[in-house]
PDB file of N, CA and C in Angstrom:
ATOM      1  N   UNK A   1     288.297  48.567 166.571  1.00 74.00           N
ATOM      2  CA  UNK A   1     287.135  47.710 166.609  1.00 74.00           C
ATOM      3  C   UNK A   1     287.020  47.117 168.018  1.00 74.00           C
ATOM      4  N   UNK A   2     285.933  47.338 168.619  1.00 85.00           N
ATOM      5  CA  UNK A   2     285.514  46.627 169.958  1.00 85.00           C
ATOM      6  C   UNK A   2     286.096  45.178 170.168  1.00 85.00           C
ATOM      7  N   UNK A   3     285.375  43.871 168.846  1.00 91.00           N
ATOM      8  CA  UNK A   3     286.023  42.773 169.452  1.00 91.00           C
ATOM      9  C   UNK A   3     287.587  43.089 169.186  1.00 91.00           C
ATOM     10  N   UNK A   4     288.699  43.415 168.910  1.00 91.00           N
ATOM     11  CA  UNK A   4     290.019  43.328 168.694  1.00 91.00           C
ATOM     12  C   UNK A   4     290.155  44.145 170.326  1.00 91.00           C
ATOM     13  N   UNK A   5     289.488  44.929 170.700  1.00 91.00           N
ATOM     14  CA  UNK A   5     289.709  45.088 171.937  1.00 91.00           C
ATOM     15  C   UNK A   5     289.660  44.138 172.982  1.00 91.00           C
ATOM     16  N   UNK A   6     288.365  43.837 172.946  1.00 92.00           N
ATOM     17  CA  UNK A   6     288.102  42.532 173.774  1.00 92.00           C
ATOM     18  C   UNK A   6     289.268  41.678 174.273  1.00 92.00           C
ATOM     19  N   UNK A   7     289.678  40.784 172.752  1.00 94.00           N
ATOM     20  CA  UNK A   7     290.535  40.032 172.560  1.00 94.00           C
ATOM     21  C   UNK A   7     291.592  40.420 172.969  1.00 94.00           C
ATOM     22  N   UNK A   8     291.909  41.503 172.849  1.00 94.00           N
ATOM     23  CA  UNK A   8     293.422  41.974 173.506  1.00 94.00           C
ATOM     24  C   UNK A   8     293.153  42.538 174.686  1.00 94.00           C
ATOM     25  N   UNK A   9     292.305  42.783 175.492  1.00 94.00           N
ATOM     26  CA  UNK A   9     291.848  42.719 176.929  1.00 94.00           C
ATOM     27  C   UNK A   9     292.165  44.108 177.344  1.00 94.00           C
ATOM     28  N   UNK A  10     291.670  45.056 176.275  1.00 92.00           N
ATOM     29  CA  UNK A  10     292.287  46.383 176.222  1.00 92.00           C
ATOM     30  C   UNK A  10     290.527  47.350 176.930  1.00 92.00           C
ATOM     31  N   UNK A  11     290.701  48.365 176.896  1.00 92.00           N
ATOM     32  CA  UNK A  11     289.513  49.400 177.281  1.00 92.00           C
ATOM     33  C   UNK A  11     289.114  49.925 176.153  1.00 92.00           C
ATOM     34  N   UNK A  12     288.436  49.692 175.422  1.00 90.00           N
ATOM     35  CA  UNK A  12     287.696  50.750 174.158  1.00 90.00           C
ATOM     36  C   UNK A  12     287.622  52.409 174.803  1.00 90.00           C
ATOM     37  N   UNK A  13     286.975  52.495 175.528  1.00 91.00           N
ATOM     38  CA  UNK A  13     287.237  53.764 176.117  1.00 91.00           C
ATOM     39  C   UNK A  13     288.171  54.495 176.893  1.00 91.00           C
ATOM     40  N   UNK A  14     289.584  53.889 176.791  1.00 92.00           N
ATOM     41  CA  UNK A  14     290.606  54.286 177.228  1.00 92.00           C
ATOM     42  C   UNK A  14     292.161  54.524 176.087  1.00 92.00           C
ATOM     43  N   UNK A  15     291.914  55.769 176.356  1.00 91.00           N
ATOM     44  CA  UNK A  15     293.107  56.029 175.263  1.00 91.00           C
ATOM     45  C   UNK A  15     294.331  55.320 175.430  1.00 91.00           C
ATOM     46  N   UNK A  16     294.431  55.163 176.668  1.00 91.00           N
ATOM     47  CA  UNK A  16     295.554  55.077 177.155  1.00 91.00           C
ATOM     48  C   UNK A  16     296.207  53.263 177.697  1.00 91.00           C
ATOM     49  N   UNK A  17     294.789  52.379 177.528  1.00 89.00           N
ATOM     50  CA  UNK A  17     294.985  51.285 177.283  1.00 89.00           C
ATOM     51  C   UNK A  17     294.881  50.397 175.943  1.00 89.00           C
ATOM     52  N   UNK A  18     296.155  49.985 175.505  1.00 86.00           N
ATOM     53  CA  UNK A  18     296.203  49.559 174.316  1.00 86.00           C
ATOM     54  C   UNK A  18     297.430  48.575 174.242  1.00 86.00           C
ATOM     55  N   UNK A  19     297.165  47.681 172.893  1.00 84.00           N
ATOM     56  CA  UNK A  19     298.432  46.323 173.142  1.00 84.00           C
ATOM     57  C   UNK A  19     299.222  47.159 172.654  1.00 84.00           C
ATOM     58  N   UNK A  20     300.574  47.041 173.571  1.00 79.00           N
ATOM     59  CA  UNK A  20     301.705  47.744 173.087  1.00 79.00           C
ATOM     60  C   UNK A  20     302.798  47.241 172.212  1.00 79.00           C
ATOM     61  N   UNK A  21     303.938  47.571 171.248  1.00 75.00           N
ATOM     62  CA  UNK A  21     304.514  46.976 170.614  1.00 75.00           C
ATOM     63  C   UNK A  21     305.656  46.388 171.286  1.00 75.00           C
ATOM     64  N   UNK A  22     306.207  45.149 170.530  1.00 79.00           N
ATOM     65  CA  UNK A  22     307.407  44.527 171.249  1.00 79.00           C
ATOM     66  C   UNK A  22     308.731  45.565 171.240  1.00 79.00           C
ATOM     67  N   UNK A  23     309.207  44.977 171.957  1.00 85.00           N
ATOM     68  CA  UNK A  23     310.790  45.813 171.923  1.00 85.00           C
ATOM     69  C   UNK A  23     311.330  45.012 171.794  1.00 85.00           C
ATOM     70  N   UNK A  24     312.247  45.000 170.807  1.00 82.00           N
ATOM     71  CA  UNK A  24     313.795  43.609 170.777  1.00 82.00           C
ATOM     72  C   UNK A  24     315.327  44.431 170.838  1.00 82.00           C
ATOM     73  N   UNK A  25     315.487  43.578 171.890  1.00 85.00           N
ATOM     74  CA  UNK A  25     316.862  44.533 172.858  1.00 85.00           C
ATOM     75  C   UNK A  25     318.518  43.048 172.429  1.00 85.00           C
ATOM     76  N   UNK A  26     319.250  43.423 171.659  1.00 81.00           N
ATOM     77  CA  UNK A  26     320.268  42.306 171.260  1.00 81.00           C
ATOM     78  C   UNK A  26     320.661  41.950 172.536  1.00 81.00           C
ATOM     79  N   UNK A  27     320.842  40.951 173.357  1.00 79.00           N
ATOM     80  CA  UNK A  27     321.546  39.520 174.440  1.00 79.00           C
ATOM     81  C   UNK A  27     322.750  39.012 173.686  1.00 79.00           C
ATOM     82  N   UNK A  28     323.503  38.545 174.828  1.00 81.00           N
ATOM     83  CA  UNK A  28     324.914  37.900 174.443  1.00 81.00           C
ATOM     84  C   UNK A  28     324.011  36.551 173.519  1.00 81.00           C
ATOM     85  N   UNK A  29     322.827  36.331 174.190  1.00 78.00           N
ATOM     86  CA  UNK A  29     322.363  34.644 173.274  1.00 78.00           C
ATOM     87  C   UNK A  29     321.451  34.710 172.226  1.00 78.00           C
ATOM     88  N   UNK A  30     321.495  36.373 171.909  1.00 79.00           N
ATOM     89  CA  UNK A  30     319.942  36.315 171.398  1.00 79.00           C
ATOM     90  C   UNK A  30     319.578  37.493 170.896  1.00 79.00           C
ATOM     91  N   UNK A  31     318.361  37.648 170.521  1.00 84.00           N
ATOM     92  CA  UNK A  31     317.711  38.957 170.668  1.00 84.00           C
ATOM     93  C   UNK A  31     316.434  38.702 172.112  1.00 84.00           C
ATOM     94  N   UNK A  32     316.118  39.502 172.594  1.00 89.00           N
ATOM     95  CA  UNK A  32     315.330  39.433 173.766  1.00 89.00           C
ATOM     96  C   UNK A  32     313.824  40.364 173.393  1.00 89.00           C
ATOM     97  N   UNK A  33     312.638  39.331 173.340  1.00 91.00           N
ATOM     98  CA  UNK A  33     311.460  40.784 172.967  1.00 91.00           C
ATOM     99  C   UNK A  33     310.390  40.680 174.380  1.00 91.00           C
ATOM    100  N   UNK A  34     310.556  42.054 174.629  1.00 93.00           N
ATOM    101  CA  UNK A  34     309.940  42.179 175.562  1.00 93.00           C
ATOM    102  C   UNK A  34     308.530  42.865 175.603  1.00 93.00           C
ATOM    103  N   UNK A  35     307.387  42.806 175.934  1.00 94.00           N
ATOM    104  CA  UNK A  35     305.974  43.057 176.065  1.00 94.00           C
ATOM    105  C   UNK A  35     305.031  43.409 176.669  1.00 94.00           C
ATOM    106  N   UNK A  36     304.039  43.915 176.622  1.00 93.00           N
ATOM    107  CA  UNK A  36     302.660  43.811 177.904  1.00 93.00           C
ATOM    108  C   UNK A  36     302.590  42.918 177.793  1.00 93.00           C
ATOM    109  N   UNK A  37     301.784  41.998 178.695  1.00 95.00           N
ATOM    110  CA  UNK A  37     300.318  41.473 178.253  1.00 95.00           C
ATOM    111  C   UNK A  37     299.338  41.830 179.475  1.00 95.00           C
ATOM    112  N   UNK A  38     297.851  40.982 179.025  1.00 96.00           N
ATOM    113  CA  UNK A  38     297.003  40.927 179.837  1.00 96.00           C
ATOM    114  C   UNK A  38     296.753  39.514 181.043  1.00 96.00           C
ATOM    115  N   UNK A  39     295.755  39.610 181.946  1.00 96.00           N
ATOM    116  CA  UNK A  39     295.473  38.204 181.821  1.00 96.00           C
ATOM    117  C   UNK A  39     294.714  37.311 181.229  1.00 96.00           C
ATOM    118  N   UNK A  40     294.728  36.208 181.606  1.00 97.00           N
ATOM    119  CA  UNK A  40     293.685  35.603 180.469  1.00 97.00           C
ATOM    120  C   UNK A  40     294.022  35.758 179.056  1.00 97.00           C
ATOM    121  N   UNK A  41     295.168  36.277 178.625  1.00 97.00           N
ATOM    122  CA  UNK A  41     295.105  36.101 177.288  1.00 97.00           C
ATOM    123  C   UNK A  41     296.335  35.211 176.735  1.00 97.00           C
ATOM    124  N   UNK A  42     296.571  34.723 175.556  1.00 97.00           N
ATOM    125  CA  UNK A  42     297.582  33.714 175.022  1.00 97.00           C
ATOM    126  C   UNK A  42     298.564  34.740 173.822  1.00 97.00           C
ATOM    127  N   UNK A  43     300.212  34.771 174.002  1.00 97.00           N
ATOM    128  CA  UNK A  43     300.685  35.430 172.782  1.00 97.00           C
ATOM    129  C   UNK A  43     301.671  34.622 172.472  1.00 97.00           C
ATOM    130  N   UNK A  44     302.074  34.776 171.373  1.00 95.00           N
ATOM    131  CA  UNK A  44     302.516  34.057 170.130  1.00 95.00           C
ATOM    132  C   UNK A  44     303.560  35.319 169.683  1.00 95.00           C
ATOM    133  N   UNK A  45     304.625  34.838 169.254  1.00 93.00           N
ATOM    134  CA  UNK A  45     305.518  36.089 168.983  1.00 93.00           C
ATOM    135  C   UNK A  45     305.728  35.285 167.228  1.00 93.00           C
ATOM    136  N   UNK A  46     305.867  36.324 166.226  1.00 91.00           N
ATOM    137  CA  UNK A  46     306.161  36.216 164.878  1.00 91.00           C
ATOM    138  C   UNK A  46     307.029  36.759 164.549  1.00 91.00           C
ATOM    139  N   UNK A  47     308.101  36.594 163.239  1.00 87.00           N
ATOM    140  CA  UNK A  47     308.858  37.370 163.104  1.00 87.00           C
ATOM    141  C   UNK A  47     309.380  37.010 161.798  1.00 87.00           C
ATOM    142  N   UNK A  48     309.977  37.680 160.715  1.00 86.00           N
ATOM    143  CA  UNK A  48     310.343  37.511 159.428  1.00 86.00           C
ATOM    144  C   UNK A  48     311.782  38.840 159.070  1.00 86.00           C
ATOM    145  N   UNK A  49     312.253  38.298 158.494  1.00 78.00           N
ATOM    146  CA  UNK A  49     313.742  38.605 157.377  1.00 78.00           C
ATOM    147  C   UNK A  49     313.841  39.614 156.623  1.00 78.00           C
ATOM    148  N   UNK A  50     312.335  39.861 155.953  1.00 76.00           N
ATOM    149  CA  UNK A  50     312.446  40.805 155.153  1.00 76.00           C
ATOM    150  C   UNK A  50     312.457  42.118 155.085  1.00 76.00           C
ATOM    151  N   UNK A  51     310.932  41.983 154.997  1.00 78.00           N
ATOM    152  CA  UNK A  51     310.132  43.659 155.218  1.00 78.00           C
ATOM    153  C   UNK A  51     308.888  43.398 155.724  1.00 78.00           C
ATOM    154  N   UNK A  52     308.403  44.692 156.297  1.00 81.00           N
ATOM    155  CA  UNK A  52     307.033  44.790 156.838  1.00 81.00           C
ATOM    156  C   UNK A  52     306.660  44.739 156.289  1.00 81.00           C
ATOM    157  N   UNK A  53     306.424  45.151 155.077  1.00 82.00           N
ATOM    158  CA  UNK A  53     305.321  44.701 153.989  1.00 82.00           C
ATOM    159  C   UNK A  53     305.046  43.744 153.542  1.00 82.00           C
ATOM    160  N   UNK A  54     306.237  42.521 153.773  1.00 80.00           N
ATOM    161  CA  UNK A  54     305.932  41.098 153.435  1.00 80.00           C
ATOM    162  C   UNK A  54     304.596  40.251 154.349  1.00 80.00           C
ATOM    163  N   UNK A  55     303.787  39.662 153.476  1.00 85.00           N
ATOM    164  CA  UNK A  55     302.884  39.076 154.069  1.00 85.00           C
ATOM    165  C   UNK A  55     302.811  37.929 154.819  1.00 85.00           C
ATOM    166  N   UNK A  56     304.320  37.614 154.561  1.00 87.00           N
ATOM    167  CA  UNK A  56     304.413  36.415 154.696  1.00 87.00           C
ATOM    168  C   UNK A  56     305.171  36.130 156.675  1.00 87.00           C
ATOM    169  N   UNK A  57     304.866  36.125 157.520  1.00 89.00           N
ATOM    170  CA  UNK A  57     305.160  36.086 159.195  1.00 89.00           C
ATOM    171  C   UNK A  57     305.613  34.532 159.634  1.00 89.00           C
ATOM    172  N   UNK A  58     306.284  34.413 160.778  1.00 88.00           N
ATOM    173  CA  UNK A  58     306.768  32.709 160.908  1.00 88.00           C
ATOM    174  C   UNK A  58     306.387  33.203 162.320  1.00 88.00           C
ATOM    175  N   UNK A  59     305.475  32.341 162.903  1.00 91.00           N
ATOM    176  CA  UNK A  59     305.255  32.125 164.273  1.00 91.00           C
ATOM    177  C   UNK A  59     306.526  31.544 164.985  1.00 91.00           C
ATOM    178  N   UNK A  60     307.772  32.116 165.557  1.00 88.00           N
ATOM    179  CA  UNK A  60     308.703  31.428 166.680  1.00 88.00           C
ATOM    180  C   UNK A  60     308.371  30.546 167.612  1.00 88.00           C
ATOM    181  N   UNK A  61     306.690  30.614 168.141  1.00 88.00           N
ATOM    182  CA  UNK A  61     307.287  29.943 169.689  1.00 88.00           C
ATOM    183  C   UNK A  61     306.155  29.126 169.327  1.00 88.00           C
ATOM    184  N   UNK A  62     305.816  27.940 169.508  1.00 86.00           N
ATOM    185  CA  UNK A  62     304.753  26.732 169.383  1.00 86.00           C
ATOM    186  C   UNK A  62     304.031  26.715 170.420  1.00 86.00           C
ATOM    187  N   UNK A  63     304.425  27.082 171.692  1.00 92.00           N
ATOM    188  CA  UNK A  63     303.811  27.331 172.903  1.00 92.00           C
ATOM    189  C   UNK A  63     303.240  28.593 173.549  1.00 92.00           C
ATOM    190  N   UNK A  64     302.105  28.730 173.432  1.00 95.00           N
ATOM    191  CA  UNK A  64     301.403  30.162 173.975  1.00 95.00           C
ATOM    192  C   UNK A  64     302.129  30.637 174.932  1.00 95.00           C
ATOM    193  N   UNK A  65     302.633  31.846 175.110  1.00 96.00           N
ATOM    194  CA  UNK A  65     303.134  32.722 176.156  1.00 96.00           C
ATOM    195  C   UNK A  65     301.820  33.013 176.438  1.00 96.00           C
ATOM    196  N   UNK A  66     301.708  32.747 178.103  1.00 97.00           N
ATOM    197  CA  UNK A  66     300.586  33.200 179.046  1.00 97.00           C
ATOM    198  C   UNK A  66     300.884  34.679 179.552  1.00 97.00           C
ATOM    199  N   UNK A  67     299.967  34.952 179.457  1.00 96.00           N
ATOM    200  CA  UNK A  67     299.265  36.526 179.650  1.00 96.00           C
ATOM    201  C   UNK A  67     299.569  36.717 181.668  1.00 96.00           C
ATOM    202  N   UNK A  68     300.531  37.849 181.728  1.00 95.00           N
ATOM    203  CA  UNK A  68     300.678  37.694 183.216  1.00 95.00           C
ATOM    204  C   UNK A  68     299.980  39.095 183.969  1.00 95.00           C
ATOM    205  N   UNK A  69     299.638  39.844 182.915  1.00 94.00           N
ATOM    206  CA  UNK A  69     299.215  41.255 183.699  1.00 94.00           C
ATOM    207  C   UNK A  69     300.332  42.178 183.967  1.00 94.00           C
ATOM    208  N   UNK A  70     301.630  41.746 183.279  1.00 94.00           N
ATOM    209  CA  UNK A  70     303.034  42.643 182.934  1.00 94.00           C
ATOM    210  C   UNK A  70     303.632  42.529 181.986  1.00 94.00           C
ATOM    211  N   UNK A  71     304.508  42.887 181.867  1.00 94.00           N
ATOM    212  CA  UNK A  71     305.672  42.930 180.887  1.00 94.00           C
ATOM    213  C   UNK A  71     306.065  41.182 181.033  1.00 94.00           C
ATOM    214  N   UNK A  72     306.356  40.567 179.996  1.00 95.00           N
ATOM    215  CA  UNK A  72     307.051  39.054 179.435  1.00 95.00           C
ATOM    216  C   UNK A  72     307.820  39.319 178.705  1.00 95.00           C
ATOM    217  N   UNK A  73     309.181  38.571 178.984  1.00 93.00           N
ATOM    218  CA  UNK A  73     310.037  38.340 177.525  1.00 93.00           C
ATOM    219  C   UNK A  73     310.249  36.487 176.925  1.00 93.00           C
ATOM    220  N   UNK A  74     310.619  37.064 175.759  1.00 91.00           N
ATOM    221  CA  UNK A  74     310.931  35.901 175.134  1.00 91.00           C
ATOM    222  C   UNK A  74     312.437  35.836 174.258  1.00 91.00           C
ATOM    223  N   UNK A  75     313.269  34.680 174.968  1.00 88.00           N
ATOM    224  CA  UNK A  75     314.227  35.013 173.897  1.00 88.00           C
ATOM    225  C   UNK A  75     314.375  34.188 172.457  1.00 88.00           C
ATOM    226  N   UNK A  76     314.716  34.890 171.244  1.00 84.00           N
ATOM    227  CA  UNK A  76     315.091  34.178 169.937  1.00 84.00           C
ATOM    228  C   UNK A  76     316.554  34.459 169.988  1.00 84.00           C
ATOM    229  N   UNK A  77     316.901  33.309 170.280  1.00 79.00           N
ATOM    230  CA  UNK A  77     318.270  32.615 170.643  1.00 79.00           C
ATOM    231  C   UNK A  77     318.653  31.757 169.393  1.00 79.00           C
ATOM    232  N   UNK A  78     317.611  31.770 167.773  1.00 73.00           N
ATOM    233  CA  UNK A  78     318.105  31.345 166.561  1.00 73.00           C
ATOM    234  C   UNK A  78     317.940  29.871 166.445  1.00 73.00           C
ATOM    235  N   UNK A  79     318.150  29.265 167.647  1.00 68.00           N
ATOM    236  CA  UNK A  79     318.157  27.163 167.377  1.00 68.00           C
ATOM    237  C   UNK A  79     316.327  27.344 167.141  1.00 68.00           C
ATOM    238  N   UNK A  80     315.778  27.653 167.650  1.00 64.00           N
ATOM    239  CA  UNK A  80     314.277  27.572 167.128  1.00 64.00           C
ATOM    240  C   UNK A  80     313.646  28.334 165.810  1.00 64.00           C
ATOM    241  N   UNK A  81     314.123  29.284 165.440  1.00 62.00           N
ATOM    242  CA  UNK A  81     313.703  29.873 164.196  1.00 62.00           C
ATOM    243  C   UNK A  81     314.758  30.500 163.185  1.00 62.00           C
ATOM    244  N   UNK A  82     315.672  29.589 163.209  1.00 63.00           N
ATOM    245  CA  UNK A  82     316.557  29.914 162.051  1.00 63.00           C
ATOM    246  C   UNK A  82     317.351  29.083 161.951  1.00 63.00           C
ATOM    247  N   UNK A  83     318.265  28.118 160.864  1.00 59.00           N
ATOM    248  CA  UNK A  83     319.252  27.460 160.584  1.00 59.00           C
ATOM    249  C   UNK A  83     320.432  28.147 160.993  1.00 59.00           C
ATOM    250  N   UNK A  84     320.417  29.515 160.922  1.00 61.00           N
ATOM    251  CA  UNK A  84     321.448  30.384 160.726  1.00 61.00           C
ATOM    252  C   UNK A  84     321.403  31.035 161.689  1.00 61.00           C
ATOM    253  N   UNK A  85     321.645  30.956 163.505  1.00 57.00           N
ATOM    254  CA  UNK A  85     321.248  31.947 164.185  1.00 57.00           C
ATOM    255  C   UNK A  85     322.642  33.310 164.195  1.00 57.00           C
ATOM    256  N   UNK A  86     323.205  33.213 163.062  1.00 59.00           N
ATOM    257  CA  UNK A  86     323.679  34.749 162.761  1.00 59.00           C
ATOM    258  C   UNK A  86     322.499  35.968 162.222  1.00 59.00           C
ATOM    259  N   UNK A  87     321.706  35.257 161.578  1.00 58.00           N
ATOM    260  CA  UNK A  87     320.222  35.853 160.891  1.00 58.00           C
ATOM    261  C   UNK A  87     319.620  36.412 161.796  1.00 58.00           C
ATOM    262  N   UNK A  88     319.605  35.812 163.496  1.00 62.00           N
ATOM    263  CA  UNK A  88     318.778  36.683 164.245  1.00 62.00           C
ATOM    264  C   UNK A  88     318.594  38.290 164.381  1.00 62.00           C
ATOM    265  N   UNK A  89     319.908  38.685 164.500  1.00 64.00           N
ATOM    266  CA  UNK A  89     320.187  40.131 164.459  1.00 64.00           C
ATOM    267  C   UNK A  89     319.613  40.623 163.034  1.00 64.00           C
ATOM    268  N   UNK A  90     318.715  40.470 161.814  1.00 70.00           N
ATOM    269  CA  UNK A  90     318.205  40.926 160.813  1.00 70.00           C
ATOM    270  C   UNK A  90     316.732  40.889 161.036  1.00 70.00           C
ATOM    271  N   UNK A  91     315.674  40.567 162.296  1.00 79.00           N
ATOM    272  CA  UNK A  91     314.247  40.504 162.153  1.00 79.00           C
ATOM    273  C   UNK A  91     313.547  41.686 162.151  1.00 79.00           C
ATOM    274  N   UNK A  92     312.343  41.775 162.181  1.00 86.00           N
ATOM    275  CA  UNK A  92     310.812  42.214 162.346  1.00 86.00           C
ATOM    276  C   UNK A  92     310.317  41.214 162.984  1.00 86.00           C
ATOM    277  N   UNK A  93     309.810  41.553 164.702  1.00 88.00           N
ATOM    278  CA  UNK A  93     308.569  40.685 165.187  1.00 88.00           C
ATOM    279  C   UNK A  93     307.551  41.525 165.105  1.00 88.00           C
ATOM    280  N   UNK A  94     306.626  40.201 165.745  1.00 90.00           N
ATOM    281  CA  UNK A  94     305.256  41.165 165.892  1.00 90.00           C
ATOM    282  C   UNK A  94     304.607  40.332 167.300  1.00 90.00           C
ATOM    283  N   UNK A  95     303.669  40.489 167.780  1.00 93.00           N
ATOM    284  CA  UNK A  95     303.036  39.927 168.626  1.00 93.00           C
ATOM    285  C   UNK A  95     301.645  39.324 168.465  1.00 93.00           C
ATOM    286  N   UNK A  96     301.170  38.276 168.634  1.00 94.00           N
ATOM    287  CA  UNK A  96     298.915  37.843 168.351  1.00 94.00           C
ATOM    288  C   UNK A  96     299.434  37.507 169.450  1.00 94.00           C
ATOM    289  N   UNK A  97     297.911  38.289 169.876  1.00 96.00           N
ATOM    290  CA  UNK A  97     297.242  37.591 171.009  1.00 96.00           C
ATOM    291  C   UNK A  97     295.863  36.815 170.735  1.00 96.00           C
ATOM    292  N   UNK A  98     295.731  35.926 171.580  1.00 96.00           N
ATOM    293  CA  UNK A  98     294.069  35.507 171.647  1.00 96.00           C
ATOM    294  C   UNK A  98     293.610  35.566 172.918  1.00 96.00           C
ATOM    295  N   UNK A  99     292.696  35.044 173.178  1.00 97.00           N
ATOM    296  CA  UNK A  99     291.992  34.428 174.585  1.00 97.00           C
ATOM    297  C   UNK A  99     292.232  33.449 174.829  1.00 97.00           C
ATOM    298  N   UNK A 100     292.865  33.266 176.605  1.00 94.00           N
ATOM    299  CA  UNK A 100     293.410  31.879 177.054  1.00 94.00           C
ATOM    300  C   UNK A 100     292.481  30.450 176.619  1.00 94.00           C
ATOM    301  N   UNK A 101     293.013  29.240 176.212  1.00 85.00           N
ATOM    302  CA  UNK A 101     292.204  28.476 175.896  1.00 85.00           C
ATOM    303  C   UNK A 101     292.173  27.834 177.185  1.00 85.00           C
TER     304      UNK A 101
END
């Protein structure tokens, strides 16, 4: 769909531009997810325990990751989204983007 392009600051007519998926690489502190982005745009990293099929997603970071025109990481280091940061090593993220506010 055009606006989901928009919003993700992608080319409708380019195969070859598109939001790409995170990668989460295990850190001595963490898991580490690394990303595109665009500029101008705001991302939010999510992530859940279960399964992909669960509907249910927990936004990690409260603060928009700004859109740099490269690759960003973020680490889940567990004190922010888990009681249990042994649990980290069990996720599914995902990435939203919007438009910078």
């Amino acid at each position: 769909v055009n606006a989901d392009e928009y919003i993700a600051g992608t080319d409708p007519n380019n195969i070859f531009d598109f939001l790409s998926g995170a990668v989460a690489n295990p850190a001595p502190t963490g898991i580490v997810v690394r990303f595109q982005t665009k500029l101008k745009r705001e991302y939010f990293v999510s992530y859940q325990n279960t399964s992909l099929l669960s509907p249910s997603w927990t936004t990690a970071n409260s603060n928009a990751i700004a859109g740099t025109g490269g690759t960003v990481q973020w680490l889940d280091d567990g004190a922010v989204t888990d009681p249990d940061p042994s649990q980290v090593t069990n996720r599914f993220y995902r990435i939203r983007v919007q438009l910078q506010q």
